[in-house]
CSV table of C-alpha atoms in Angstrom, one decimal:
chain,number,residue,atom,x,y,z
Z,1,UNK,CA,-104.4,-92.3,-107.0
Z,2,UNK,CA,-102.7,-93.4,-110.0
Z,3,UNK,CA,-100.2,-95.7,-111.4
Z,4,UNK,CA,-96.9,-95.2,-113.0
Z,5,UNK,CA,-95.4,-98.1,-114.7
Z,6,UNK,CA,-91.2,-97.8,-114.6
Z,7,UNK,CA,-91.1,-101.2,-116.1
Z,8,UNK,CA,-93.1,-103.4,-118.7
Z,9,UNK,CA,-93.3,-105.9,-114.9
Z,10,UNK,CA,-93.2,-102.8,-112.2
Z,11,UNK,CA,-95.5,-100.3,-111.7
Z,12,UNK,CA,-95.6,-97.4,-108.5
Z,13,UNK,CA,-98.8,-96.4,-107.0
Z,14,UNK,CA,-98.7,-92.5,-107.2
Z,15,UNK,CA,-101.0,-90.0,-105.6
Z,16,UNK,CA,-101.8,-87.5,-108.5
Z,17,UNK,CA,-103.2,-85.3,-105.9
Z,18,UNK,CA,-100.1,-84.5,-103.6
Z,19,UNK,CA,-98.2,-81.6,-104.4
Z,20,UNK,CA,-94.7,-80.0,-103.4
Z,21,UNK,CA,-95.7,-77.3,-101.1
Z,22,UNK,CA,-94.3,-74.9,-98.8
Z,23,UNK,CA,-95.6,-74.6,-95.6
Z,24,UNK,CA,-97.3,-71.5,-94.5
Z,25,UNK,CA,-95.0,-69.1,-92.8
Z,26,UNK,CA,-96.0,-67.8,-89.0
Z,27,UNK,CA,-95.9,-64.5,-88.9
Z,28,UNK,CA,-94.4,-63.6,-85.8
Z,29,UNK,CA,-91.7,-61.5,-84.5
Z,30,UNK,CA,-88.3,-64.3,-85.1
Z,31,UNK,CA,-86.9,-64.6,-82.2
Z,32,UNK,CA,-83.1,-65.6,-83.6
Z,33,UNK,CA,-81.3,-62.4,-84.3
Z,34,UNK,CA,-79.2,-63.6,-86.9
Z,35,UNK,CA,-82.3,-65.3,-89.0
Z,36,UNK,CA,-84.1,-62.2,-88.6
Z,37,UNK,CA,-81.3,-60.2,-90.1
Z,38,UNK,CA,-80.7,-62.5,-93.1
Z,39,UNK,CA,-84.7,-62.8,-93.7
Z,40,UNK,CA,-84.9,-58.8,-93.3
Z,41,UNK,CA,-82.0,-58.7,-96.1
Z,42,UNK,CA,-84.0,-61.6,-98.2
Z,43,UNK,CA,-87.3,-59.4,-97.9
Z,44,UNK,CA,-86.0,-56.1,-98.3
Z,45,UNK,CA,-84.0,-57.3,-101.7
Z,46,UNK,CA,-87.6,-58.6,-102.5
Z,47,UNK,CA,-89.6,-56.2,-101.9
Z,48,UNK,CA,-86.9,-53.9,-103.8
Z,49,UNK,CA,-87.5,-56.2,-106.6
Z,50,UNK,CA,-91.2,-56.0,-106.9
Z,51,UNK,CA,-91.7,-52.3,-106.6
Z,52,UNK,CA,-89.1,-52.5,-109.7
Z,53,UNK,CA,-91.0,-54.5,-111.6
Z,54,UNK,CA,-94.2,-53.1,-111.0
Z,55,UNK,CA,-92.9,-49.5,-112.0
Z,56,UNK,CA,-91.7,-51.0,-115.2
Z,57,UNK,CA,-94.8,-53.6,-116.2
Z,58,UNK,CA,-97.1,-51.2,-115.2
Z,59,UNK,CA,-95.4,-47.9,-116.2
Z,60,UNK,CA,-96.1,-46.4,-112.8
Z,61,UNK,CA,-94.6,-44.2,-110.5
Z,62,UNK,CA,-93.3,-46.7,-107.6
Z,63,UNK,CA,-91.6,-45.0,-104.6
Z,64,UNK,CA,-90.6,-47.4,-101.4
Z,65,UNK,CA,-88.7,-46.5,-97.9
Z,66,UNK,CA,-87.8,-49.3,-95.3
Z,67,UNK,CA,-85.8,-48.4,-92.5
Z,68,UNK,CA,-84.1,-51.4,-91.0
Z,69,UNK,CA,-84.8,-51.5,-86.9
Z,70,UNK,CA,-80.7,-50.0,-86.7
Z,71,UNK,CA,-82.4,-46.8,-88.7
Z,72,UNK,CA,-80.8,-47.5,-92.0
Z,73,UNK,CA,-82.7,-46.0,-94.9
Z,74,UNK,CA,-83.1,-48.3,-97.8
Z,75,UNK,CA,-85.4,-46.4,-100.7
Z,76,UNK,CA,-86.5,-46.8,-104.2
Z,77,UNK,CA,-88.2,-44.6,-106.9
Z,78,UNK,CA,-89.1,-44.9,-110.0
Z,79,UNK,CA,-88.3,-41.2,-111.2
């Protein structure tokens, strides 16, 4: 615990420990077809992302396929 003082009279009792944190996520099929949709897009763009990046940081040949559960290819390669 600490204190912060806002004021030469105020001061708020902080704790310097607590942080902003995200909850762990379940990892279980989503139930909700729509939220599983829009977190498969969210992921996918990701993941998309990453294999970019790590092909270009790390001068490596990156290839990727995901195939959404309609069949629709989505792919990546680095050459």
């Amino acid at each position: 615990m600490g204190y912060l003082q806002i004021h030469p009279i105020l001061s708020v009792q902080i704790d310097l420990d607590s942080r902003m944190v995200r909850g762990k996520t379940q990892m279980k099929r989503i139930e909700n077809e729509t939220s599983r949709q829009v977190t498969f897009s969210k992921r996918r763009n990701g993941l998309l992302k990453k294999a970019f990046e790590l092909s270009v940081l790390c001068d490596a040949e990156v290839a990727l396929i995901i195939f959404s559960t309609r069949g629709k290819l989505y792919e990546f390669s680095s050459s």
